[in-house]
mmCIF file of C-alpha atoms in Angstrom:
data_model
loop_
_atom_site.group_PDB
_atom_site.id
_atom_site.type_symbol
_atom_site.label_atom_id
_atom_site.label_comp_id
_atom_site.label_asym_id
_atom_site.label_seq_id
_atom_site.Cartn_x
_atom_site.Cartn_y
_atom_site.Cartn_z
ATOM 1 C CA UNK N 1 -2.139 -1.663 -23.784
ATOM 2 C CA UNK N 2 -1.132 1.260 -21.381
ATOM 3 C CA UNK N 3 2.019 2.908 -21.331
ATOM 4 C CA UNK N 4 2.709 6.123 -19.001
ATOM 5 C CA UNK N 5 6.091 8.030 -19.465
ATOM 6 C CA UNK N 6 6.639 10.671 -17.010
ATOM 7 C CA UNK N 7 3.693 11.750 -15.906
ATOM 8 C CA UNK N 8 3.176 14.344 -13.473
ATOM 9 C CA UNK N 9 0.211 16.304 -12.148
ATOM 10 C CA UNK N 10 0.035 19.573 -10.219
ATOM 11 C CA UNK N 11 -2.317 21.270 -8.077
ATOM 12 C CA UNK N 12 -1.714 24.957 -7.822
ATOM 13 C CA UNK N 13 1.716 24.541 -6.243
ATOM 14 C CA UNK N 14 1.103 21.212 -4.882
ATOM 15 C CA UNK N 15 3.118 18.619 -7.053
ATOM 16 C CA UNK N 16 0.656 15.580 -6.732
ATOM 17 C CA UNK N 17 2.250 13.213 -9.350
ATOM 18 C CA UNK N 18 5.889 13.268 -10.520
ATOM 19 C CA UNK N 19 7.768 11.321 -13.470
ATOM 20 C CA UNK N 20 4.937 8.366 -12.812
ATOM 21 C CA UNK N 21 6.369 5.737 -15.853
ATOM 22 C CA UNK N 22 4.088 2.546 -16.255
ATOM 23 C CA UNK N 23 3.242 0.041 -18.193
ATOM 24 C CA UNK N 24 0.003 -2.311 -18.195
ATOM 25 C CA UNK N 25 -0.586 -5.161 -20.591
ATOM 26 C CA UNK N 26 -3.786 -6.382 -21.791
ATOM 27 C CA UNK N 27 -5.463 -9.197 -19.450
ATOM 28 C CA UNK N 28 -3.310 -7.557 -16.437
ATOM 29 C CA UNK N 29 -4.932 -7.424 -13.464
ATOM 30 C CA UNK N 30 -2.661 -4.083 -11.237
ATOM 31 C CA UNK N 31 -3.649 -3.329 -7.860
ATOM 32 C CA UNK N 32 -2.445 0.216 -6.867
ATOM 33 C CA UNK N 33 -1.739 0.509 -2.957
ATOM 34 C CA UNK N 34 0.370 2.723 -1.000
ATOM 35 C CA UNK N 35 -0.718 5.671 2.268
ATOM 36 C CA UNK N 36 -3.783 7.865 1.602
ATOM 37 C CA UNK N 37 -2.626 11.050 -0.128
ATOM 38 C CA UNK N 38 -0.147 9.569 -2.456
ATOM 39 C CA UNK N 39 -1.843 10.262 -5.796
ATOM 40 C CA UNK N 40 -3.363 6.664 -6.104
ATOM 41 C CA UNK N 41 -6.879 8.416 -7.244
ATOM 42 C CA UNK N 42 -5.386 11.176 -9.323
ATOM 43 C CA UNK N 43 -3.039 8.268 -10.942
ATOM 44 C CA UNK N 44 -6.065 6.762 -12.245
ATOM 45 C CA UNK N 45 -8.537 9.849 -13.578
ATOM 46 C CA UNK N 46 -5.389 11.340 -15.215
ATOM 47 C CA UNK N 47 -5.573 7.828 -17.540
ATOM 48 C CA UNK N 48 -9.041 8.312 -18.417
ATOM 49 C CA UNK N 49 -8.566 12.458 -18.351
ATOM 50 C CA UNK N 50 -10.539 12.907 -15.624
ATOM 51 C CA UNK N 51 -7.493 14.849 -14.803
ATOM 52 C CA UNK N 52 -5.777 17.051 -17.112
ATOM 53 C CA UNK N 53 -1.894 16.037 -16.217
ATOM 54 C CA UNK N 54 0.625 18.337 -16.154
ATOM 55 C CA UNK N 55 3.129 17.204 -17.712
ATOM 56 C CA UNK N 56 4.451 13.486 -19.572
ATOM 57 C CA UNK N 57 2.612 11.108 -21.841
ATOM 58 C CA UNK N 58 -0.315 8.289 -21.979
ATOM 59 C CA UNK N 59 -0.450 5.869 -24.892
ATOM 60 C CA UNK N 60 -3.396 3.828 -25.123
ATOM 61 C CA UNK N 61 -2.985 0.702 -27.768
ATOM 62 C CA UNK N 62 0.029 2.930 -28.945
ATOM 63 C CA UNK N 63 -1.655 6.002 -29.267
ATOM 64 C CA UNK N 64 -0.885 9.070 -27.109
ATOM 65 C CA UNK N 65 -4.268 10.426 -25.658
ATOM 66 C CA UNK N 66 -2.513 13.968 -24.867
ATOM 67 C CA UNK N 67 -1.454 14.580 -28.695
ATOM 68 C CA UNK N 68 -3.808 16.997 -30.399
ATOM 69 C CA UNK N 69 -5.131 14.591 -32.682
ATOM 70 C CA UNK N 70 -5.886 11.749 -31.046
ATOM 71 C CA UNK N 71 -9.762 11.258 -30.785
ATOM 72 C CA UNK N 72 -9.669 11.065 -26.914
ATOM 73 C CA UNK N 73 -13.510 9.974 -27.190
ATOM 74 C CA UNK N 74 -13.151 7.437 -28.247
ATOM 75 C CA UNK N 75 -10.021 6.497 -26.670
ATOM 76 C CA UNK N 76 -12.000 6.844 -23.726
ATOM 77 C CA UNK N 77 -14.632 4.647 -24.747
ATOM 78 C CA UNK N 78 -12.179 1.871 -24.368
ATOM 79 C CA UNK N 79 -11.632 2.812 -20.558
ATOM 80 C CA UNK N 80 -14.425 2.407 -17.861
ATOM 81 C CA UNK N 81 -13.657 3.656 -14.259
ATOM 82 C CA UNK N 82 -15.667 2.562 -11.302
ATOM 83 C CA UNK N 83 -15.861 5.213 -8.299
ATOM 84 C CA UNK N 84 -15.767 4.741 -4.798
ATOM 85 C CA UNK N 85 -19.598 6.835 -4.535
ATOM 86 C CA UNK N 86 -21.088 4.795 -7.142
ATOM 87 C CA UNK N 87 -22.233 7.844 -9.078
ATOM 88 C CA UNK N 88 -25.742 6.124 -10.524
ATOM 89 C CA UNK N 89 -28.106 7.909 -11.757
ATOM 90 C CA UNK N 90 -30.954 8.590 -8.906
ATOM 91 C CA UNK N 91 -33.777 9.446 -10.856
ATOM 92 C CA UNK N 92 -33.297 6.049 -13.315
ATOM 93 C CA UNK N 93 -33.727 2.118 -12.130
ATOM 94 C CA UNK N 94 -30.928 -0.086 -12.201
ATOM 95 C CA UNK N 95 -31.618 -1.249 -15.864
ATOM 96 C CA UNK N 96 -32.443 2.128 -17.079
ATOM 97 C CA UNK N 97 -28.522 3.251 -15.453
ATOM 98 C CA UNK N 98 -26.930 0.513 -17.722
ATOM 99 C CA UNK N 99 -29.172 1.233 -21.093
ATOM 100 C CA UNK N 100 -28.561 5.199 -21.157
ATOM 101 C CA UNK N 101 -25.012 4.824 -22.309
ATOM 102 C CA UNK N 102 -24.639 2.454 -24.993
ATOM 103 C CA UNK N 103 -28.084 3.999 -26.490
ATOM 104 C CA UNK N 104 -26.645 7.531 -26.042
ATOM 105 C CA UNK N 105 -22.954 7.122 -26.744
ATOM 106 C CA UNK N 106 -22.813 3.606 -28.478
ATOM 107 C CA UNK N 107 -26.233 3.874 -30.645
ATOM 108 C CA UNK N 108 -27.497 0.648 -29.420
ATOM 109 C CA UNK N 109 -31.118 0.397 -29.829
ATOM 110 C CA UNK N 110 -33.217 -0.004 -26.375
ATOM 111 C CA UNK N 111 -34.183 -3.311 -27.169
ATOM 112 C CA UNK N 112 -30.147 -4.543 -27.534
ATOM 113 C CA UNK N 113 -28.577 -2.321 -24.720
ATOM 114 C CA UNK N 114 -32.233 -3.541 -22.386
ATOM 115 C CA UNK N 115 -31.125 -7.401 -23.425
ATOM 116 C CA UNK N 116 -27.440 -6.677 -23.043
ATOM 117 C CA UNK N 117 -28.241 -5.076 -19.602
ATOM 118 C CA UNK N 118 -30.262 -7.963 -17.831
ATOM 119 C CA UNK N 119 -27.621 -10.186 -18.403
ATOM 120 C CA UNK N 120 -25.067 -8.017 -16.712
ATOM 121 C CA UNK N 121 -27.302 -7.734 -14.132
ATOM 122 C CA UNK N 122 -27.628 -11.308 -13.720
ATOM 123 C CA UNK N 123 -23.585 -11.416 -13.974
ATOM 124 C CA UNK N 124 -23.584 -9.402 -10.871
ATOM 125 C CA UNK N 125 -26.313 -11.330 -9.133
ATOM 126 C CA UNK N 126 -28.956 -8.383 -9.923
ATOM 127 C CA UNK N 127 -31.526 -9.192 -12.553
ATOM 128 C CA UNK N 128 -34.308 -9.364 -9.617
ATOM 129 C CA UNK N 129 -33.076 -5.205 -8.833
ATOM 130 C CA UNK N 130 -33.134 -4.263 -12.725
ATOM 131 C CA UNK N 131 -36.241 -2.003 -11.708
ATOM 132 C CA UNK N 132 -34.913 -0.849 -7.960
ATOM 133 C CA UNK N 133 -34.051 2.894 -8.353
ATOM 134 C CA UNK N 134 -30.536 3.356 -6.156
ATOM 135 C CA UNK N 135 -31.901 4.561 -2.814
ATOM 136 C CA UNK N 136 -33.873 1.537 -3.367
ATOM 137 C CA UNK N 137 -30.453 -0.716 -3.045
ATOM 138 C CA UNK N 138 -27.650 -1.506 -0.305
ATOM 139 C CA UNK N 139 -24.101 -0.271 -0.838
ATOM 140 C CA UNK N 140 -22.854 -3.373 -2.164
ATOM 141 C CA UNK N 141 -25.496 -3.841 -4.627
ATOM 142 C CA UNK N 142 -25.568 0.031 -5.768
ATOM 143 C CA UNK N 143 -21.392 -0.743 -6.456
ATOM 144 C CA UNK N 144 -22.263 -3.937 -8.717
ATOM 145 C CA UNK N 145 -25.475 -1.682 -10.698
ATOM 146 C CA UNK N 146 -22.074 0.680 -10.940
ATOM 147 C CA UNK N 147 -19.636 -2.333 -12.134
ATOM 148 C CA UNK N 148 -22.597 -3.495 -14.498
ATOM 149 C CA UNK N 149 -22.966 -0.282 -16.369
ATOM 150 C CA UNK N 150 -19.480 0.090 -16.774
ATOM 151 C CA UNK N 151 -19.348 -3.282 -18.482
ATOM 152 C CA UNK N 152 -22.636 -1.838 -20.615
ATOM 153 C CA UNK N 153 -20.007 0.244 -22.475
ATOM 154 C CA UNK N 154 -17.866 -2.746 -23.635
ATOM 155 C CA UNK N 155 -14.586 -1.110 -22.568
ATOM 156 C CA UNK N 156 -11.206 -3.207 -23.266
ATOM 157 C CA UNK N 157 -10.364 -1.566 -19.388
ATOM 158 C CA UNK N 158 -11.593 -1.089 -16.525
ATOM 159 C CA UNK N 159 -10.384 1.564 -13.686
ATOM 160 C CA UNK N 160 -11.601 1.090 -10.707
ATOM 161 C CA UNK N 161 -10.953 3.605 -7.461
ATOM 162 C CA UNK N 162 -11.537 2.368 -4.698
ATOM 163 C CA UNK N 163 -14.730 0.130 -5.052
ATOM 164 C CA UNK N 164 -15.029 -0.892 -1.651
ATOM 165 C CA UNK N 165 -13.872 1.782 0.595
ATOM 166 C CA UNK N 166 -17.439 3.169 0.918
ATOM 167 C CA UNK N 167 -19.213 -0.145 1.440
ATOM 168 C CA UNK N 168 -19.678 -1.757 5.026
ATOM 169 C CA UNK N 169 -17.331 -4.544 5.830
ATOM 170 C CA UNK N 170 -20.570 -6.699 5.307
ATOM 171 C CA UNK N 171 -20.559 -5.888 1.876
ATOM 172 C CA UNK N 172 -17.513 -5.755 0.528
ATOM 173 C CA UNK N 173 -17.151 -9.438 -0.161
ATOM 174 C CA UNK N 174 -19.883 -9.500 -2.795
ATOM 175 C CA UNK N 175 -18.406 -6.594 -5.019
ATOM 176 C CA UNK N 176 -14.656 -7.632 -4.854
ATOM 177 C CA UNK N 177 -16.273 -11.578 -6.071
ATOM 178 C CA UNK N 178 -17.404 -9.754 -9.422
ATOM 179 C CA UNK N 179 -14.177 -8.128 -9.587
ATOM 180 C CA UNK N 180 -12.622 -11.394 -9.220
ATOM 181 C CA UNK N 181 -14.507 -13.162 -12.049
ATOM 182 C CA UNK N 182 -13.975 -9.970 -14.401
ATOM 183 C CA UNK N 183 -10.134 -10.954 -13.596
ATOM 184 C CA UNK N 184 -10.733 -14.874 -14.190
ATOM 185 C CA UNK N 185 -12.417 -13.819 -17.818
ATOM 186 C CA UNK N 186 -8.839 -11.899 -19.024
ATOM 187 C CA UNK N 187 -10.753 -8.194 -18.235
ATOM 188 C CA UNK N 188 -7.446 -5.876 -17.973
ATOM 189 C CA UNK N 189 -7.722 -3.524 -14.691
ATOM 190 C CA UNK N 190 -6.603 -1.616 -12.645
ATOM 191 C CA UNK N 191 -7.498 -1.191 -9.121
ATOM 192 C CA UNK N 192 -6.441 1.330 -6.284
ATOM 193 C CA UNK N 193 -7.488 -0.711 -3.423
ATOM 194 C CA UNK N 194 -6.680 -0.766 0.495
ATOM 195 C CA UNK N 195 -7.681 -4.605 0.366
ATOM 196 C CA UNK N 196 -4.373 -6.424 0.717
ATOM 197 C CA UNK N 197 -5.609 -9.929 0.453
ATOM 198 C CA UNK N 198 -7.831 -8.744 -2.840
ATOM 199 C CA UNK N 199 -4.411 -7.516 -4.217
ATOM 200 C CA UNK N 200 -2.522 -10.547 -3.726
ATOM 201 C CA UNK N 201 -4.760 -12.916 -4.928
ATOM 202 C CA UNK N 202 -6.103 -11.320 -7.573
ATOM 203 C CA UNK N 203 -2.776 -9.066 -9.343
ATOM 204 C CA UNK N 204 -0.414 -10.402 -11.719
ATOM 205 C CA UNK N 205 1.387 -6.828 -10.436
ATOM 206 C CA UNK N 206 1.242 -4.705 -7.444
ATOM 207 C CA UNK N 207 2.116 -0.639 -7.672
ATOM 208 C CA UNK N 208 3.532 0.364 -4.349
ATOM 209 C CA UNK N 209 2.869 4.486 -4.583
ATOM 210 C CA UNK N 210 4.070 6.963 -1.760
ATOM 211 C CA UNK N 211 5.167 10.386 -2.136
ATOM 212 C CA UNK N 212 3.479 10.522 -6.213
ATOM 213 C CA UNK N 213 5.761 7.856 -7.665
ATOM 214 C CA UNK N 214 5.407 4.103 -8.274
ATOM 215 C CA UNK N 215 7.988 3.908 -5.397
ATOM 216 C CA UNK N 216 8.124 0.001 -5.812
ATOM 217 C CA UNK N 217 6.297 -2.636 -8.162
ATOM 218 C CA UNK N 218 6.254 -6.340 -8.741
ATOM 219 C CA UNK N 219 4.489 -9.619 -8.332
ATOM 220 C CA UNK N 220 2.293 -9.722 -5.466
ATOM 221 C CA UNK N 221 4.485 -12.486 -3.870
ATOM 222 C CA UNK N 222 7.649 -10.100 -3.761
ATOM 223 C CA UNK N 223 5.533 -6.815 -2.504
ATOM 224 C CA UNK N 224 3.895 -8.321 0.512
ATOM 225 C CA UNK N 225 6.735 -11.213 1.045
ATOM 226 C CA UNK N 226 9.749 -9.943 0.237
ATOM 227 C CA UNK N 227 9.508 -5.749 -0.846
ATOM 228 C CA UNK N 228 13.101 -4.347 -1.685
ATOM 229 C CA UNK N 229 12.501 -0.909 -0.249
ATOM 230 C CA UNK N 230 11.577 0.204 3.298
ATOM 231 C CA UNK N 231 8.943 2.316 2.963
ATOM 232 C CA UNK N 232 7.274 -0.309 1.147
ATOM 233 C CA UNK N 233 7.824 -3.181 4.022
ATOM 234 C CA UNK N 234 6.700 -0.237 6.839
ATOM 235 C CA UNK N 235 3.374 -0.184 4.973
ATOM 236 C CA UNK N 236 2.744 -3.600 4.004
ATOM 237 C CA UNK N 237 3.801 -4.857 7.313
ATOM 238 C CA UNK N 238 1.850 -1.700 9.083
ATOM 239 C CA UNK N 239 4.967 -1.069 11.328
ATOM 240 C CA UNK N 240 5.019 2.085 14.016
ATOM 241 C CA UNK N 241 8.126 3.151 15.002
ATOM 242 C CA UNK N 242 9.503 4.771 17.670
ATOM 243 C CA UNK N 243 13.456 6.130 17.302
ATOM 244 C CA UNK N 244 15.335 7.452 19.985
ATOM 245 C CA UNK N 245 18.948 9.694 19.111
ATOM 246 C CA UNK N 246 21.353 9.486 21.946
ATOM 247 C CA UNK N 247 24.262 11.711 21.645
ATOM 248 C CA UNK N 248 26.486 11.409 24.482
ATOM 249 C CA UNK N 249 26.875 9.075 27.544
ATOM 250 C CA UNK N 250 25.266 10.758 29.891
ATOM 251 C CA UNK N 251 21.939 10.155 28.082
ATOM 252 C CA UNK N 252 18.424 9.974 30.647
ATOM 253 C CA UNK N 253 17.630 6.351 30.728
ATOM 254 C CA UNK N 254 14.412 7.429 32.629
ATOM 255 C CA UNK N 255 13.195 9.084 29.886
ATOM 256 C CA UNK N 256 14.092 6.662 26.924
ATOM 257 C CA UNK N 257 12.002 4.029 29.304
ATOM 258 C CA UNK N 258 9.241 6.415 29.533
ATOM 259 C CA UNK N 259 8.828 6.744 26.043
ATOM 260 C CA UNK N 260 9.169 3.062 25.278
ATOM 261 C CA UNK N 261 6.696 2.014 27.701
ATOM 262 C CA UNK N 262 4.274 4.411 26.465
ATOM 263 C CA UNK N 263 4.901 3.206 22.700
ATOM 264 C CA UNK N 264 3.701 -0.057 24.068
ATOM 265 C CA UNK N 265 1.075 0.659 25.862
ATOM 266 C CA UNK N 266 -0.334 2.849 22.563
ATOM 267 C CA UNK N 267 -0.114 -0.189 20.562
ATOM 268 C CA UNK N 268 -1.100 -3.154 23.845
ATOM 269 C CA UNK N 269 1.208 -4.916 24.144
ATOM 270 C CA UNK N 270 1.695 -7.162 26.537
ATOM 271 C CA UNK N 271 3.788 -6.511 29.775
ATOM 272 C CA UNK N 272 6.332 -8.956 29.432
ATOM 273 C CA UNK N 273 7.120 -7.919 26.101
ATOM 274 C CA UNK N 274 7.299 -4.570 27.223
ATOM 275 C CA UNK N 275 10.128 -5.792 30.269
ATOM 276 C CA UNK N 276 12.250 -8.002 27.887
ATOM 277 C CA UNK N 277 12.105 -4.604 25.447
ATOM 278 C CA UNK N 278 12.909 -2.096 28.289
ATOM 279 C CA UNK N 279 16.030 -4.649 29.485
ATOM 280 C CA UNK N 280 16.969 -4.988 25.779
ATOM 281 C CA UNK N 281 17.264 -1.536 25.526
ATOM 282 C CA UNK N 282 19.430 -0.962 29.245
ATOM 283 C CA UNK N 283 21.678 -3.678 28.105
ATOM 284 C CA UNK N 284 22.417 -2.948 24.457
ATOM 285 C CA UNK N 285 23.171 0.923 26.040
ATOM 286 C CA UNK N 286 25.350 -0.453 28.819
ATOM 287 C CA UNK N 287 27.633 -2.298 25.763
ATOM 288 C CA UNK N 288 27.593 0.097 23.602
ATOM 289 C CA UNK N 289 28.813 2.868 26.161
ATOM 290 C CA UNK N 290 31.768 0.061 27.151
ATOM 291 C CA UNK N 291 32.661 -0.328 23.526
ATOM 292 C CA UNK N 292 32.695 3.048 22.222
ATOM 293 C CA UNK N 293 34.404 4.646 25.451
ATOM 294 C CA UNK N 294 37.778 6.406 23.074
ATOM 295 C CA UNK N 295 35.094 7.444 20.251
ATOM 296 C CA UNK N 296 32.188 9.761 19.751
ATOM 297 C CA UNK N 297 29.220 8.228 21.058
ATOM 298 C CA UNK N 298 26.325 8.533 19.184
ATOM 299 C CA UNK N 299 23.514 5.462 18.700
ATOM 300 C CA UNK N 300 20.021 5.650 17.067
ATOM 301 C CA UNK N 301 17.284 3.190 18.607
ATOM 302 C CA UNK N 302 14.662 2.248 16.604
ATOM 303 C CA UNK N 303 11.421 0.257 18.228
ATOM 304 C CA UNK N 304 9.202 -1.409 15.428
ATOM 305 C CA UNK N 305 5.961 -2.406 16.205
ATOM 306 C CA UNK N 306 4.473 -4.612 13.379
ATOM 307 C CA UNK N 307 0.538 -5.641 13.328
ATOM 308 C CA UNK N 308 0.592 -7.773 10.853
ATOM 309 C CA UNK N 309 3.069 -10.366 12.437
ATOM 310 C CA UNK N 310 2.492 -9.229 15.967
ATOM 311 C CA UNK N 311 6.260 -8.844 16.657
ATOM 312 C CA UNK N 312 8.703 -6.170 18.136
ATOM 313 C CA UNK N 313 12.184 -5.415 16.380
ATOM 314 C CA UNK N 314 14.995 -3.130 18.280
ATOM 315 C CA UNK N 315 17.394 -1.767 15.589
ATOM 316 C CA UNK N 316 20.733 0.061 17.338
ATOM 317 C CA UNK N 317 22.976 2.111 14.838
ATOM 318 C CA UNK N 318 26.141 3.542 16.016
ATOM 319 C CA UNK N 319 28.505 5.464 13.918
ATOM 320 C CA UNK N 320 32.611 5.088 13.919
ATOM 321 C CA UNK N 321 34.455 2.436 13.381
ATOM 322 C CA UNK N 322 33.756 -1.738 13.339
ATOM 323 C CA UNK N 323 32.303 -2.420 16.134
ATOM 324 C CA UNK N 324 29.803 -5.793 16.870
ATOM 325 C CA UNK N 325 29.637 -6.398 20.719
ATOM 326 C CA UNK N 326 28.282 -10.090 20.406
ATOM 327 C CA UNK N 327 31.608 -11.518 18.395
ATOM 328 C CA UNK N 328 33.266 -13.500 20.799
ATOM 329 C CA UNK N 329 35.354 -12.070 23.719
ATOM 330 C CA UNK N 330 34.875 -8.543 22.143
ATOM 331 C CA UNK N 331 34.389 -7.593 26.117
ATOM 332 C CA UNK N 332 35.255 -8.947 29.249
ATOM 333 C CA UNK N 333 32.275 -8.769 30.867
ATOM 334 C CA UNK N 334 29.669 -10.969 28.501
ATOM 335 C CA UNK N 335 26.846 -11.051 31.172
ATOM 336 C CA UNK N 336 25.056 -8.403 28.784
ATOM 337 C CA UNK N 337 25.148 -10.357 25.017
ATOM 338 C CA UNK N 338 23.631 -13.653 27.348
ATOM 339 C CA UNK N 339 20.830 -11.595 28.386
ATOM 340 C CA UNK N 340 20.536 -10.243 25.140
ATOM 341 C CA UNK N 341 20.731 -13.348 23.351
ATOM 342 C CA UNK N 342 18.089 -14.814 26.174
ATOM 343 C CA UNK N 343 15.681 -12.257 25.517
ATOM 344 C CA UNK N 344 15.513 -12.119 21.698
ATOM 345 C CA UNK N 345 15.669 -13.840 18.332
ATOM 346 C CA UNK N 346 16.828 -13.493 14.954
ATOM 347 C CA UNK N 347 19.956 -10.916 15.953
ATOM 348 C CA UNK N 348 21.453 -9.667 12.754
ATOM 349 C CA UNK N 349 24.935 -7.210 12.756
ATOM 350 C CA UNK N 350 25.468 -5.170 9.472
ATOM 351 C CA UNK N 351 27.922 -2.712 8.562
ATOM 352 C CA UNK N 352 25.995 -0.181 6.740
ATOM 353 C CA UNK N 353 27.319 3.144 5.212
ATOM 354 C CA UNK N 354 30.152 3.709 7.732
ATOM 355 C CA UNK N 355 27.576 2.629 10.552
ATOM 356 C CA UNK N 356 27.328 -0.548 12.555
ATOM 357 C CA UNK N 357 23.512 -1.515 12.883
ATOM 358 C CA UNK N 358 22.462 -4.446 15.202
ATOM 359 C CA UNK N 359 19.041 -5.584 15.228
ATOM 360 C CA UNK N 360 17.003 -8.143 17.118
ATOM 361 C CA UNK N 361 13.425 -9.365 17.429
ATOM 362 C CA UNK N 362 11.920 -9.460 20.863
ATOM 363 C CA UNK N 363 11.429 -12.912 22.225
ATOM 364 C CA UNK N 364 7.339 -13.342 23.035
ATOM 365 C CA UNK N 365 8.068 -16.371 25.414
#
């Protein structure tokens, strides 16, 4: 039903969108998610030409809306969007906001688009507001009028931006459950969204977008379960990071504490997790200085906090040659793997690009 082939968008010299390629099938249901600033919005009013793009093509039932003779009109007729502000008209009641379209732009009569109306209303739980002007309404009900009218136009799609991130927590469940049923009746959307249990119920796809590309996309099962790429699992799994590059063997241990316990106080912790990380760290140094004594030293630490599954990772990389402390008798002294291995679970050693990388997640018990 959609198909996007290399489109880009640009601001001035700010490149917002680049070689963007997508494809959306009728009675798909995409959530768009990825970091604020990453052209989720611009993505979405560059489909409808909200947005002039720069650059690339958009087909819409196999016609390209940029050509010079396509009726975009009434291409666009087929496309509703839904906005984060609602955008109602103040000055007209609820009903009046979903009659003015298909009587202006449709040529419904007022008796038809007034019939049609009440029972989107009632779809959305709003017949008893069809006279309520807007300021009259809360949030949540002001989005449904919004959702309603859209539906007024009879479009095969609906974009929505958005929907809930101006709404109060409190009302946010009641707009996302008529998005729901519009999914359940085979309406094809899409939806930038920062509502990550919405998108994984609700999608048959996921876009991950960072940086103005679909950086990642698939079933909602592999995005928030198993995502391929790392930027995607950073923001799905809400990780902070903090990486420390030690260059030589005479590296400040003081400091590198410092800087951990401070990472975990920032994100509260608790203080035995921050011990068993500051030991893990003092160990894994003390092993890697005894293995690496005839080579250039040089190891990257990376602390990962993630919030979603409350859990701390320590990732060591060190560059030169094969080298995994914990294979047995790889050192005399193994005092340091047992108190690694006491301390922390699900230890993992790759060689990766010339690099050995050793990671670990911090015991909580």
């Amino acid at each position: 039903m959609i198909k996007v082939e290399h489109l880009s968008k640009q601001f001035g010299e700010l490149t917002v969108l680049r070689e963007v390629n997508a494809e959306i099938k009728k009675g798909e249901v995409i959530s768009i998610i990825g970091p604020s600033g990453t052209g989720k919005s611009t993505f979405l009013r560059c489909l409808n030409l909200l947005e002039m793009p720069s650059g690339g093509r958009i087909f819409i039932d196999g016609t390209d809306i940029l050509d010079k003779s396509a009726d975009v009109p009434k291409l666009r007729q087929k496309m509703g969007m839904v906005f984060q502000s609602f955008n109602l008209f103040a000055h007209l009641t609820a009903l009046e906001n979903l009659t003015i379209g298909p009587v202006k732009l449709l040529g419904r009569s007022k008796e038809q688009a007034g019939k049609k109306a009440m029972e989107l209303l009632k779809m959305v739980g709003l017949a008893e507001k069809a006279g309520s002007f807007p300021d009259e309404l809360s949030g949540g009900q002001k989005q449904r009028v919004a959702i309603a009218r859209c539906l007024a136009m009879e479009p095969e799609i609906i974009l929505f931006d958005e929907p809930t991130s101006a709404l109060d927590p409190t009302m946010v469940s009641e707009v996302l459950a008529v998005i729901r049923r519009l999914a359940k009746e085979g309406m094809t959307m899409a939806v930038v969204t920062h509502e990550m249990d919405f998108a994984r119920d609700v999608s048959n796809r996921v876009f991950y977008m960072d940086e103005g590309i679909i950086y990642e996309e698939g079933p909602p099962q592999q995005i928030f379960e198993n995502p391929q790429k790392e930027k995607t699992r950073v923001f799905i799994n809400r990780v902070r990071s903090l990486t420390y590059h030690i260059r030589n063997q005479n590296y400040d241990l003081y400091a590198i504490n410092g800087e951990i316990e401070h990472f975990c106080e920032k994100h509260v912790l608790p203080k035995t997790t921050r011990n068993k990380a500051l030991l893990l760290v003092e160990e894994l140094l003390a092993i890697f200085s005894a293995g690496q004594v005839t080579r250039q030293f040089e190891i990257d630490l990376t602390l990962s906090y993630s919030e979603k599954r409350d859990s701390l990772e320590l990732v060591a990389e060190s560059a030169g040659d094969y080298f995994n402390p914990f294979e047995e008798n790889t050192l005399p002294d193994q005092l340091g793997t047992t108190i690694i291995k006491n301390l922390s679970e699900n230890m993992e050693y790759q060689r990766v690009s010339d690099r050995n990388r050793f990671s670990m997640t911090v015991k909580k018990q």
